[in-house]
Amino acid sequence: MKRATIIFQPSGLRGKISKGKTILEAARELGENIESLCGGKGTCGKCRTLISEGRYAKYGIDSRRKNLSSWQKTEANFIDKKQRTEGFRLACCAAIKGDVLAFVPEESRAAKQVVSKRLHRVSVPYDPIIEKYDLIVEPPTANASRGDLERLLDALGIQHGLKNLACNIESLCPCDINVLRDLPSRLRKQHWHVTVSVWMDREIIRILPGRVLDTFGIAIDIGTTTVVASLVHLNAMQILDTQYIMNPQVKYGEDVISRINYHANNRGGLAQMSADIIEALNSMIEALLCSTWPDNISCLESVEDLNYSSVQQQRAKTEEKCLCLTPEDIEDVTIVGNTIMHHLFLKLDPRHVARAPFPPVVQKSLNIKAGRLGLNICPSAYVHILPNESGFVGADNVAVLTAEAPYRSDQIQLIIDIGTNGELVLGNKERLLSTSCATGPAFEGAEITFGMRAAPGAIERIAIDSETHEVLYKVVGHDAWSNYVKPGELQARGICGSGIMDLLAELYRSGIITKSGSFQQNQMSPRFRINPSTKLREFVIAWADETTIRRDITITQKDIRQIQLAKAAIYAGCKLLMREWGTDRVDVVKIAGGFGIHIDPIKTLIMGMIPDCDPHQIIPIGNAAGVGALVTLLNRKKRSESDWVAQMVEYVDLASLQGFKDEFLEAIYIPHKKDPFPHLEEILPPEILFQN
Amino acid sequence: MKRATIIFQPSGLRGKISKGKTILEAARELGENIESLCGGKGTCGKCRTLISEGRYAKYGIDSRRKNLSSWQKTEANFIDKKQRTEGFRLACCAAIKGDVLAFVPEESRAAKQVVSKRLHRVSVPYDPIIEKYDLIVEPPTANASRGDLERLLDALGIQHGLKNLACNIESLCPCDINVLRDLPSRLRKQHWHVTVSVWMDREIIRILPGRVLDTFGIAIDIGTTTVVASLVHLNAMQILDTQYIMNPQVKYGEDVISRINYHANNRGGLAQMSADIIEALNSMIEALLCSTWPDNISCLESVEDLNYSSVQQQRAKTEEKCLCLTPEDIEDVTIVGNTIMHHLFLKLDPRHVARAPFPPVVQKSLNIKAGRLGLNICPSAYVHILPNESGFVGADNVAVLTAEAPYRSDQIQLIIDIGTNGELVLGNKERLLSTSCATGPAFEGAEITFGMRAAPGAIERIAIDSETHEVLYKVVGHDAWSNYVKPGELQARGICGSGIMDLLAELYRSGIITKSGSFQQNQMSPRFRINPSTKLREFVIAWADETTIRRDITITQKDIRQIQLAKAAIYAGCKLLMREWGTDRVDVVKIAGGFGIHIDPIKTLIMGMIPDCDPHQIIPIGNAAGVGALVTLLNRKKRSESDWVAQMVEYVDLASLQGFKDEFLEAIYIPHKKDPFPHLEEILPPEILFQN
C-alpha cells in the first residue's frame, strides 16, 4: 500500500496519492487550488488546511495522527495552539502517510480573479504587421501552367504592387507549408477570389476564400501573478474584449525565485510550467473568440475600405453580435512579461537568470510561429515576444517604455512598475537607466497576515479618520465605501495590494504609527490591541461581523515592517538611480502596477516610496506593460522601437553601488529620514511630518 | 458480426476486418504486401491470391463460396479456369463476407528491392549550405549582463567575421526556438567553448559543446517506385552509405494517377500517403545513422582544418568505425521527386496536377524545418525540396538538369529520364525545352505478363542468338549470365525494366519479330508457341525448370505491343521537341533511369526509342536525379542554379502539337517507319533494317 486516498473539501476533488507527498503536492496533482505564495517552503503560511481524517469512519480512517507526518516547528509560526487542536496544518509541511480528508478554508483557496471587460482606445498610428489583400488570381491556362502559388504571387504584384515577397531574401519561403496545403482548395472555393494575410510584407500566413478584410490580434501580458489578454480588431484599432486570469504557475510558487527553484528541483518542471501557461493562454483565447461586437465598432479609423463596415454590420445583425471567430482568425499576437515569465513561456532554462551575473538566455525580440509554441491561433501566424533588457528587467519593462516613450521626452521621468518585483526606469531622451529592486511580494499581499490577491472580498482602498481612527474601506467588486452599506454586505476577506499601499500612508497620516513605523506609545485607538495568541500588536481594519471569514481583519506590527521594507527598496532604488543619472529632482513620476492596483499618487508620496515631487506630476499609468503589448500589436514601428530601447537602456545593479545599504536603512522611515519633502509640507500636519 | 478474421499465408499476418472490404484493402490494413500496380482497379492482375478458406475447419469456416463476394468478369482476364478451380481470386475484386485464409503466391508479393552500397565521388565545388564555426563565447560579466545568445552572436562576429546573422533582415530570428532551449546548457558544458552550425550564413540551427566540425547531410530521391537516400560527409564530400527501399505508397497504386485517385476517393488518403513516405524516410535515416566510416574517408578535400582528420581517425579507432550518429547530426537534407511525389511528401493536394491544365500547387524550391515535416534529423535543420518545372515535369527532372547542366553546353543534348513516366529535355545553353510522355509503366514491368521490379530473381539483361534463337540472360543479384551456371541456379521469376528494354531490340535484331512488332510468319524457333490457354502467341525467355515460379517465363504478342507503345511515346516526343527547338539532329543523347536499369545505348537505338545518333554519343547516366540531389546538398550555388533552370526550361505540351498522333503511329515500328537511321546501317543486317 504505497498510495493513500486524499479527499479535498469543499471541492470534492479526490484521488490516490503516493505516500510521502505533502498535502500541497497532492493538491497540485489533483488540481485543487491551495494558496502557496512561498512555493511550499513553509514561510508564507497561506496553505493552512484543516485535516479531518479519523472522524470519518466511512473512509476507514481511525486515527488522525497516524495518517500525516509529525508537526513541524515552522507550522507554529502560522497556526496557534487552538487551531492546532482543531486540526490545522500547513499543507506544505504535512506529508501523507495514510488516507486523509482535507478541508481547505476560504482564505487558503487560490481565488479566481475578477474578470472585467472594457473597451478602450490606444492612440498609436495604424501600422499593423499583418496586412490583408483582396485578390483575383488567374486560373491556370494550358500555355502557362504555372503553380498555384506562383500565380497568386503574380496577382499580389500586379494588383497590389507587393512584388517578390520573400523572394528577394534568398531561400526564404513566401508562405508556410500549412498555407500551401490549404492553397488549392481556398483558391478554387470562390473561383479564384481570395484574401491573403501578409506578415511583414514578406510572408503569406493565411489565405481566405473571397473578400474578408477584418483582422484580429491578441496582446498578452504574462505577469508573475496575473495574465491579461486583449482581443483587438486591428482594422478598427479597438479592443473588443479583455480576459484576466491568475497565472497558473502560481501553484509552483508565488514569486519568480520559487518557480526557478521548482524547475531546478523537479525534472520536467520547466516543461510543466511552460505547458501550464500555454494551456492558460489557450483557454483565454478560446474565451476571447466568443466575444461580442461592441456597439461602437463601426466608428472606424484608418480603414480605407468602405465595404468593410457594411460587412461587419451585416454580420452583427445576423449573428446577434457574436464575433464567432475561429482560432485561425487570430493572425497576430504580442507577448510581454518579465524575464522569467518570458523564459518559462518559451521553455527556456531560467536558472542562470537567478545566479550572478544573471544573464538571460536571449535579449532580442523573437517572432515564433504559433504552431511551434502550441498557441491555438492561426498556426502560420507569428507570435511576437518583446525583448528583454537584462536578466532582471524584462520584456514587461520594455513594453512600459515603449508605451510611455520617455526616450522622446525632455523631462526627466521616473517610471516605477510595481509587480512582484519593482522595476525602475529614470531618464529622458538623452539617457535611460533601469534597475530592479527586491520589494518582495508584500505589495501583492504575500507575507501580510490578511494579504490576498485582488479577488472579490479584497479590501482595495483604505481611509482612516485622524480623530476617531475609524476605518473606511472599499472592496473589490463593490463600488460603495464601507460607510454606505450595511456591515457585512461588502463581504471582506483580506487586503490586496492597493489596500496595502494605502495602509502605511493612512496609519502614518492619522498618527497611529510613528515615522519609524511603530505603533504610537499610549495608543488609545479602539481598534488597537495586542493579539492574545500571537502577542503581536495589531490594528483592526474590519471587524469579524463585516467579513466572510468571521475573524477580524487586522494589520500587525510585523505586517507594517514588511510594507516598510518593500517601499524602502523602491525609494533607495530611485535615489541611487538619480545619483547615477546626475539629477537631484525628477519632473514626472509615473506609477505603473498590475491590474486592480488603483494607486493613490499622494499616498505614495506620504509613505515615502518616491522622492519628493509635485503631486500633480505623479501619474498612475495602470498596466502600462499591457499597453505596450497593445501598441506593438497595432504598430510595427513600435516593435523596432522596443528592440532599440531594450538595447539603449543601461541596467544599473543597485547592490554594486556604494551607499545602497545606507540609503535603504534611511528609507525605512516614513518618509525617508533625512531627505527633504517640501511638497509634503502642504499635505501633512507639521507634528506628523517633523516628529522625531 | 460485422467483422471477419483474415489470415495471410505465408506471412502469418492476421486480423479482424470489416466485412465488405476487399482482400487487398485488408492486406493494406494489416500491413501485408500484395502487389497492386493498378491501385486496385482490377486491370493489372498482379494481386492474384489463393483463397483457402473452407479447408481449415479449425477456423470454423465451412464453405468457401459463402465467405467471399462472387466471381467477377474482370478476374477471368488474369485467372484461367484451372486456377479458378484451385481457388485463385484477384485480391482487389474479392470482398470479404466471412473468415478467410489467403495464400499470397510469390509472384504476387510486393518484393523488397535489392539494397546495395556504394562509395562514389561527386565532382562539384565544396560550398555547403551549413557551415560550422568553432567559438569561445565570453562568459557573462556583472558589467554587461547580456543574453547568452547575444554574446554568442558577438563571438561569431569577432572570431569569424560573421556579423549580424539574421539581424540585417528585419524580424528574422538568428536561431530557432529549439536552439535557444539548448543554448544555456551547451554553452556551459564545455566552459563556453562551442561549435555552431549556421545555415545560409543566416540562422544558427545547432549548437554543440566543444569542437565538432564533421557535418553530415542526406540526399533523397523519392521515385514513384523506389526511394534512394545517401548519407554524405559534407566536409569530406563523400557518400558514406546509400539506402534503397520501395516507395511504401506503392500499395496505394503503382503509378501516380492511382495514388491521386486513392487520395480523391479516400478521406485521409493524402495524410496516409504522406505519413507513409515520411515513416519510410525515417527508417532509411535510422539505417544510415548506423553506417560505418569507409576506409578512404581520410582523403579530404577542401577542408582547411588539419585537426579534423585526426579527430575523425581517433573516432574511427575507438568506435570500431561505426559512425554512431544521432538524428541531430544530420543537419541538411535535399529532396527530389516528380511533382506528385513532391506533393505527396509535403501533403499538398495533388488532384489538380492530374486535371488539365495540370497546375502544381507550387513550383519554387522550398526550405522547411525538419521538425515541421516530421523528419527525424536535427529538428531546426532545413529540408530543401527542389523546384518543380510544371505539373508534369517535376523536381526530379530539375535535379537531372542541375546534375548534367546542359544549359552550360554548346552541344544540343537530349536527356531522357525513364521512370514510370518518360521525361525529355532538349537543348543547350541557348534554350531548353522539356516535355513528359505517357510511356505507361511497361518499362517498369507493369502490364507485362512476367514483368516485375528490379528485385532478386528479375531478368535484367537479355541476348538472343540470331541463328538458334537461344536466349542468354542475367538475373538481379547474380553476376553470371545464364550459360555459365546450372539451370535453376539464377532463380529467375520475372523480367524487370532493363530486361524489357533489351527484349524488343533483341527480338527484332534476331529476326523473331518484324519491323511492325509481329512474330515472323512461319516461326520455327523452338521457343515460339501459341499458349494453349490464352491462345496468345508467345516466346519463352526461361523454361520452368530455370525459375522459382515453376512456370515458363514468356513474352507475349500483347507484351510486345505494350513495349512498342512505350518506346513510341518517347520517340515521338523526341521528334516533336526537335521540331519545336528547330534542329534535325542531336549531338548527345543521355539516358537516365531509375536504379537497377542498366540501359544498353545501342539497343535503345535499334528498338527505335531515340532518333538516329552516333552510338558513342549515347550515354547512360544512371540515376541522374539522385545525383542532382547530391550536388545540391554539397553546393549551395547549385540550389540557386536549380531554381533558375526550373524557370528557364520551357514546357511543351505534346498533345497540343500538330502531328503528334501521326508521329506516334509511325514510331510504333521498329525503328520508326520513315525516319533515316544511318548509324544503324553499320549495326543491323540490311535484311532486318530494310524489311518491309
Coordinates of N, CA and C in Angstrom, one line a residue, chain A residues 129 140-143 145-151 153 167 169-178 180-181 183-185 188 192 199-200 202 274 345-349 352 357-369 372-373 379-380 382 384 389-391 636 640 647 651 653, chain B residues 129 140-143 145-151 153 167 169-178 180-181 183-185 188 192 199-200 202 274 345-349 352 357-369 372-373 379-380 382 384 389-391 636 640 647 651 653:
Chain A
I129 N 1.4 44.7 -38.4 CA 2.4 43.8 -39.1 C 1.7 43.0 -40.2
P140 N -5.2 28.6 -63.9 CA -4.2 28.1 -64.7 C -4.6 28.0 -66.2
T141 N -3.7 28.2 -67.1 CA -4.0 28.0 -68.5 C -3.0 27.1 -69.2
A142 N -3.4 26.5 -70.3 CA -2.6 25.4 -70.9 C -1.3 26.0 -71.3
N143 N -1.2 27.3 -71.8 CA 0.0 27.8 -72.3 C 1.0 28.0 -71.1
S145 N 1.2 26.8 -67.5 CA 0.7 26.0 -66.4 C 1.6 26.2 -65.2
R146 N 1.5 27.5 -64.7 CA 2.3 27.8 -63.5 C 1.7 27.3 -62.2
G147 N 2.5 27.3 -61.2 CA 1.9 26.8 -59.9 C 0.9 27.7 -59.3
D148 N 0.0 27.2 -58.5 CA -1.0 28.0 -57.8 C -0.3 29.1 -57.0
L149 N 0.7 28.8 -56.3 CA 1.4 29.8 -55.5 C 2.0 30.9 -56.4
E150 N 2.6 30.5 -57.5 CA 3.3 31.4 -58.4 C 2.2 32.4 -59.0
R151 N 1.1 31.9 -59.4 CA 0.0 32.8 -59.9 C -0.5 33.7 -58.8
L153 N 1.3 34.9 -56.3 CA 2.3 35.9 -56.1 C 2.3 36.9 -57.3
C167 N 11.0 36.5 -51.8 CA 12.0 36.0 -52.8 C 13.2 36.9 -52.9
I169 N 14.8 37.7 -50.4 CA 15.7 37.2 -49.4 C 15.9 35.8 -49.8
E170 N 17.1 35.5 -50.2 CA 17.4 34.1 -50.7 C 16.9 33.0 -49.8
S171 N 16.3 32.1 -50.4 CA 15.9 30.8 -49.7 C 14.8 31.0 -48.7
L172 N 14.2 32.2 -48.5 CA 13.1 32.3 -47.6 C 11.8 31.9 -48.4
C173 N 11.0 31.2 -47.8 CA 9.7 30.8 -48.5 C 8.7 31.9 -48.3
P174 N 8.0 32.2 -49.3 CA 7.0 33.3 -49.2 C 5.7 32.9 -48.5
C175 N 5.6 31.6 -48.1 CA 4.5 31.2 -47.3 C 4.9 29.9 -46.6
D176 N 4.1 29.6 -45.6 CA 4.3 28.5 -44.7 C 3.7 27.2 -45.4
I177 N 4.2 26.1 -45.0 CA 3.7 24.8 -45.5 C 2.2 24.6 -45.3
N178 N 1.7 25.1 -44.1 CA 0.3 25.0 -43.8 C -0.5 25.8 -44.9
L180 N 0.4 26.5 -47.9 CA 0.5 25.7 -49.2 C -0.6 24.6 -49.2
R181 N -0.7 23.9 -48.1 CA -1.6 22.8 -48.0 C -3.1 23.2 -48.2
L183 N -3.9 26.0 -49.9 CA -3.9 26.9 -51.1 C -4.9 26.4 -52.2
P184 N -4.7 25.2 -52.7 CA -5.6 24.8 -53.9 C -7.1 24.9 -53.6
S185 N -7.5 24.4 -52.5 CA -8.9 24.5 -52.2 C -9.4 25.9 -51.9
R188 N -9.9 27.8 -55.2 CA -11.0 27.4 -56.1 C -12.3 27.6 -55.4
W192 N -11.3 31.7 -57.6 CA -10.0 32.4 -57.7 C -10.1 33.8 -57.1
W199 N 2.4 38.9 -43.6 CA 3.2 39.3 -42.5 C 4.4 40.0 -42.9
M200 N 4.6 41.2 -42.4 CA 5.9 42.0 -42.6 C 6.2 42.2 -44.1
R202 N 6.2 40.2 -46.2 CA 7.2 39.2 -46.6 C 6.6 37.8 -46.7
S274 N 5.7 25.6 -18.5 CA 5.5 26.1 -19.8 C 4.2 25.6 -20.4
F345 N 7.6 30.8 -20.5 CA 6.6 30.7 -21.6 C 7.3 30.0 -22.8
L346 N 8.6 30.4 -23.0 CA 9.3 29.8 -24.2 C 10.0 28.5 -23.9
K347 N 9.8 28.1 -22.6 CA 10.5 26.8 -22.2 C 12.0 27.0 -22.3
L348 N 12.5 28.2 -21.9 CA 14.0 28.4 -21.9 C 14.4 28.3 -20.4
D349 N 15.6 27.7 -20.2 CA 16.1 27.4 -18.9 C 16.3 28.8 -18.1
H352 N 19.9 30.4 -14.9 CA 21.0 31.3 -14.9 C 20.6 32.7 -14.7
P357 N 26.2 36.6 -12.8 CA 25.6 38.0 -13.1 C 24.3 38.0 -13.8
F358 N 23.5 36.9 -13.6 CA 22.1 37.0 -14.0 C 21.8 37.1 -15.5
P359 N 22.5 36.4 -16.4 CA 22.3 36.6 -17.8 C 21.0 35.9 -18.3
P360 N 20.2 36.5 -19.1 CA 19.0 35.8 -19.7 C 19.6 35.0 -20.8
V361 N 18.7 34.0 -21.3 CA 19.1 33.2 -22.5 C 19.2 34.1 -23.7
V362 N 18.2 34.9 -23.8 CA 18.2 35.8 -25.0 C 17.6 37.1 -24.6
Q363 N 18.1 38.2 -25.3 CA 17.5 39.5 -25.0 C 16.6 40.0 -26.2
K364 N 17.1 39.7 -27.4 CA 16.4 40.3 -28.5 C 14.9 39.8 -28.7
S365 N 14.1 40.5 -29.3 CA 12.7 40.1 -29.6 C 12.7 38.9 -30.5
L366 N 11.7 38.1 -30.4 CA 11.6 36.9 -31.2 C 10.2 36.9 -31.9
N367 N 10.2 36.3 -33.1 CA 9.0 36.0 -33.8 C 9.0 34.5 -34.0
I368 N 8.0 33.8 -33.4 CA 7.9 32.4 -33.5 C 6.6 32.0 -33.9
K369 N 6.5 31.0 -34.8 CA 5.2 30.5 -35.3 C 4.4 30.0 -34.2
R372 N 4.4 26.3 -33.5 CA 5.6 25.8 -32.8 C 5.4 25.9 -31.3
L373 N 4.7 27.0 -30.9 CA 4.6 27.2 -29.4 C 3.3 26.5 -28.9
P379 N -2.1 28.8 -37.3 CA -0.9 28.2 -37.0 C 0.3 28.8 -37.7
S380 N 0.1 29.4 -38.8 CA 1.2 30.0 -39.5 C 1.6 31.4 -39.1
Y382 N 2.8 34.5 -36.7 CA 3.9 34.6 -35.8 C 3.5 35.2 -34.4
H384 N 4.9 37.4 -31.5 CA 6.0 38.4 -31.3 C 6.2 38.5 -29.8
E389 N 15.5 43.5 -21.4 CA 16.6 44.4 -21.2 C 17.8 43.7 -20.6
S390 N 17.5 42.9 -19.6 CA 18.5 42.2 -18.9 C 17.8 41.0 -18.1
G391 N 18.6 40.3 -17.3 CA 18.0 39.2 -16.6 C 17.0 39.7 -15.6
R636 N 3.8 48.3 -36.2 CA 5.0 47.6 -36.4 C 6.3 48.4 -36.1
S640 N 10.1 47.8 -33.7 CA 11.5 48.2 -33.9 C 11.9 49.1 -32.8
Q647 N 18.0 47.8 -26.1 CA 19.4 47.9 -26.2 C 20.0 49.2 -25.6
Y651 N 21.4 49.1 -17.7 CA 21.0 48.5 -16.5 C 22.0 48.8 -15.4
D653 N 23.1 47.8 -11.5 CA 23.0 46.9 -10.5 C 23.1 47.6 -9.1
Chain B
I129 N 25.6 24.5 -47.6 CA 24.7 25.5 -47.0 C 24.9 25.6 -45.5
P140 N 29.2 35.6 -19.0 CA 28.5 36.8 -18.6 C 29.3 37.5 -17.6
T141 N 29.3 38.8 -17.6 CA 30.0 39.6 -16.6 C 29.0 40.6 -15.9
A142 N 29.4 41.0 -14.7 CA 28.4 41.8 -14.0 C 28.2 43.2 -14.7
N143 N 29.2 43.7 -15.4 CA 29.1 45.0 -16.0 C 28.2 44.9 -17.2
S145 N 25.7 42.3 -18.4 CA 25.0 41.0 -18.3 C 24.1 40.8 -19.6
R146 N 24.8 40.6 -20.7 CA 24.0 40.4 -21.9 C 23.5 39.0 -22.0
G147 N 22.6 38.7 -22.9 CA 22.0 37.4 -23.1 C 23.0 36.4 -23.6
D148 N 22.8 35.1 -23.3 CA 23.6 34.1 -23.9 C 23.7 34.2 -25.4
L149 N 22.6 34.3 -26.0 CA 22.6 34.4 -27.5 C 23.3 35.6 -28.0
E150 N 23.2 36.7 -27.3 CA 23.8 38.0 -27.8 C 25.3 37.8 -27.7
R151 N 25.8 37.2 -26.6 CA 27.3 37.0 -26.5 C 27.8 36.0 -27.5
L153 N 26.5 35.6 -30.5 CA 26.5 36.3 -31.8 C 27.7 37.3 -31.9
C167 N 20.0 39.4 -38.4 CA 19.5 40.7 -37.9 C 19.5 41.7 -39.0
I169 N 18.1 41.2 -41.7 CA 16.7 41.0 -42.2 C 15.8 41.2 -41.1
E170 N 15.0 42.3 -41.2 CA 14.2 42.7 -40.1 C 13.3 41.6 -39.6
S171 N 13.2 41.4 -38.3 CA 12.3 40.4 -37.6 C 12.6 39.0 -37.8
L172 N 13.7 38.7 -38.5 CA 14.1 37.2 -38.6 C 14.9 36.9 -37.4
C173 N 14.6 35.7 -36.9 CA 15.4 35.3 -35.7 C 16.7 34.6 -36.1
P174 N 17.8 34.9 -35.4 CA 19.0 34.3 -35.8 C 19.2 32.8 -35.4
C175 N 18.2 32.3 -34.7 CA 18.2 30.9 -34.4 C 16.8 30.5 -34.0
D176 N 16.6 29.2 -34.1 CA 15.3 28.5 -33.8 C 15.1 28.4 -32.3
I177 N 13.8 28.3 -31.9 CA 13.5 28.2 -30.5 C 14.1 26.9 -29.9
N178 N 14.2 25.8 -30.7 CA 14.9 24.6 -30.1 C 16.3 24.9 -29.7
L180 N 17.6 27.8 -28.9 CA 17.6 28.7 -27.7 C 17.4 27.8 -26.5
R181 N 16.5 26.8 -26.6 CA 16.3 26.0 -25.4 C 17.5 25.2 -25.0
L183 N 20.6 26.2 -25.6 CA 21.7 27.1 -25.6 C 22.4 27.2 -24.2
P184 N 21.7 27.5 -23.1 CA 22.4 27.7 -21.8 C 23.3 26.5 -21.5
S185 N 22.7 25.3 -21.6 CA 23.5 24.1 -21.1 C 24.6 23.8 -22.1
R188 N 27.6 26.1 -21.4 CA 28.3 25.9 -20.1 C 28.9 24.5 -20.0
W192 N 32.1 27.4 -22.2 CA 32.0 28.4 -23.2 C 32.7 28.2 -24.5
W199 N 23.2 28.0 -41.0 CA 22.5 27.7 -42.3 C 22.5 29.0 -43.1
M200 N 23.0 29.0 -44.3 CA 22.9 30.1 -45.2 C 23.5 31.4 -44.7
R202 N 23.0 32.6 -42.1 CA 21.8 33.4 -41.6 C 21.2 32.9 -40.3
S274 N 1.3 10.6 -47.2 CA 2.4 11.4 -46.7 C 3.1 10.8 -45.5
F345 N 4.7 14.0 -50.6 CA 5.6 14.1 -49.4 C 5.3 15.3 -48.6
L346 N 4.9 16.4 -49.2 CA 4.6 17.7 -48.5 C 3.2 17.8 -48.0
K347 N 2.4 16.7 -48.3 CA 0.9 16.7 -48.0 C 0.2 17.8 -48.7
L348 N 0.6 18.1 -50.0 CA -0.1 19.1 -50.8 C -1.1 18.4 -51.7
D349 N -2.2 18.9 -51.9 CA -3.3 18.3 -52.7 C -2.8 18.1 -54.1
H352 N -5.2 18.5 -58.6 CA -5.2 19.4 -59.7 C -4.1 19.2 -60.7
P357 N -5.4 22.3 -66.9 CA -4.1 22.3 -67.5 C -3.0 21.9 -66.5
F358 N -3.3 21.1 -65.5 CA -2.3 20.4 -64.7 C -1.4 21.3 -63.9
P359 N -1.9 22.3 -63.1 CA -1.0 23.2 -62.4 C -0.6 22.5 -61.1
P360 N 0.7 22.6 -60.7 CA 1.1 22.2 -59.4 C 0.7 23.2 -58.4
V361 N 0.7 22.8 -57.1 CA 0.4 23.8 -56.0 C 1.5 24.8 -56.0
V362 N 2.8 24.4 -56.1 CA 3.9 25.3 -56.0 C 5.0 24.8 -57.0
Q363 N 5.7 25.7 -57.5 CA 6.9 25.4 -58.4 C 8.2 25.6 -57.7
K364 N 8.3 26.8 -57.0 CA 9.6 27.2 -56.4 C 10.1 26.2 -55.4
S365 N 11.4 26.2 -55.2 CA 12.0 25.4 -54.2 C 11.6 25.8 -52.8
L366 N 11.6 24.9 -51.9 CA 11.1 25.2 -50.5 C 12.2 24.8 -49.5
N367 N 12.3 25.6 -48.4 CA 13.1 25.2 -47.3 C 12.2 25.1 -46.1
I368 N 12.1 23.9 -45.6 CA 11.1 23.7 -44.5 C 11.8 23.0 -43.3
K369 N 11.6 23.5 -42.1 CA 12.2 22.9 -41.0 C 11.9 21.4 -40.9
R372 N 9.0 20.4 -38.7 CA 7.7 20.6 -39.2 C 7.2 19.5 -40.1
L373 N 8.1 18.8 -40.7 CA 7.8 17.7 -41.7 C 7.8 16.4 -40.9
P379 N 16.2 18.9 -35.5 CA 14.8 19.5 -35.7 C 14.8 20.9 -36.3
S380 N 15.9 21.6 -36.0 CA 16.0 23.0 -36.5 C 16.5 23.1 -37.9
Y382 N 16.9 22.7 -42.0 CA 16.0 22.9 -43.1 C 16.1 21.7 -44.0
H384 N 15.6 20.9 -47.9 CA 15.5 21.7 -49.1 C 14.8 20.8 -50.2
E389 N 9.3 22.0 -62.4 CA 9.2 22.8 -63.6 C 7.7 23.1 -63.9
S390 N 6.9 22.0 -63.8 CA 5.5 22.1 -64.1 C 4.8 21.0 -63.5
G391 N 3.5 20.8 -63.8 CA 2.8 19.7 -63.2 C 3.3 18.4 -63.6
R636 N 25.8 25.1 -52.4 CA 24.6 26.0 -52.3 C 24.3 26.7 -53.6
S640 N 20.6 27.6 -56.2 CA 20.2 28.8 -56.9 C 20.0 28.4 -58.4
Q647 N 12.8 27.7 -63.9 CA 12.1 28.8 -64.5 C 12.4 28.9 -66.0
Y651 N 8.2 24.4 -71.0 CA 7.5 23.1 -71.0 C 6.6 23.1 -72.3
D653 N 3.7 21.1 -74.3 CA 2.6 20.1 -74.2 C 2.4 19.3 -75.5

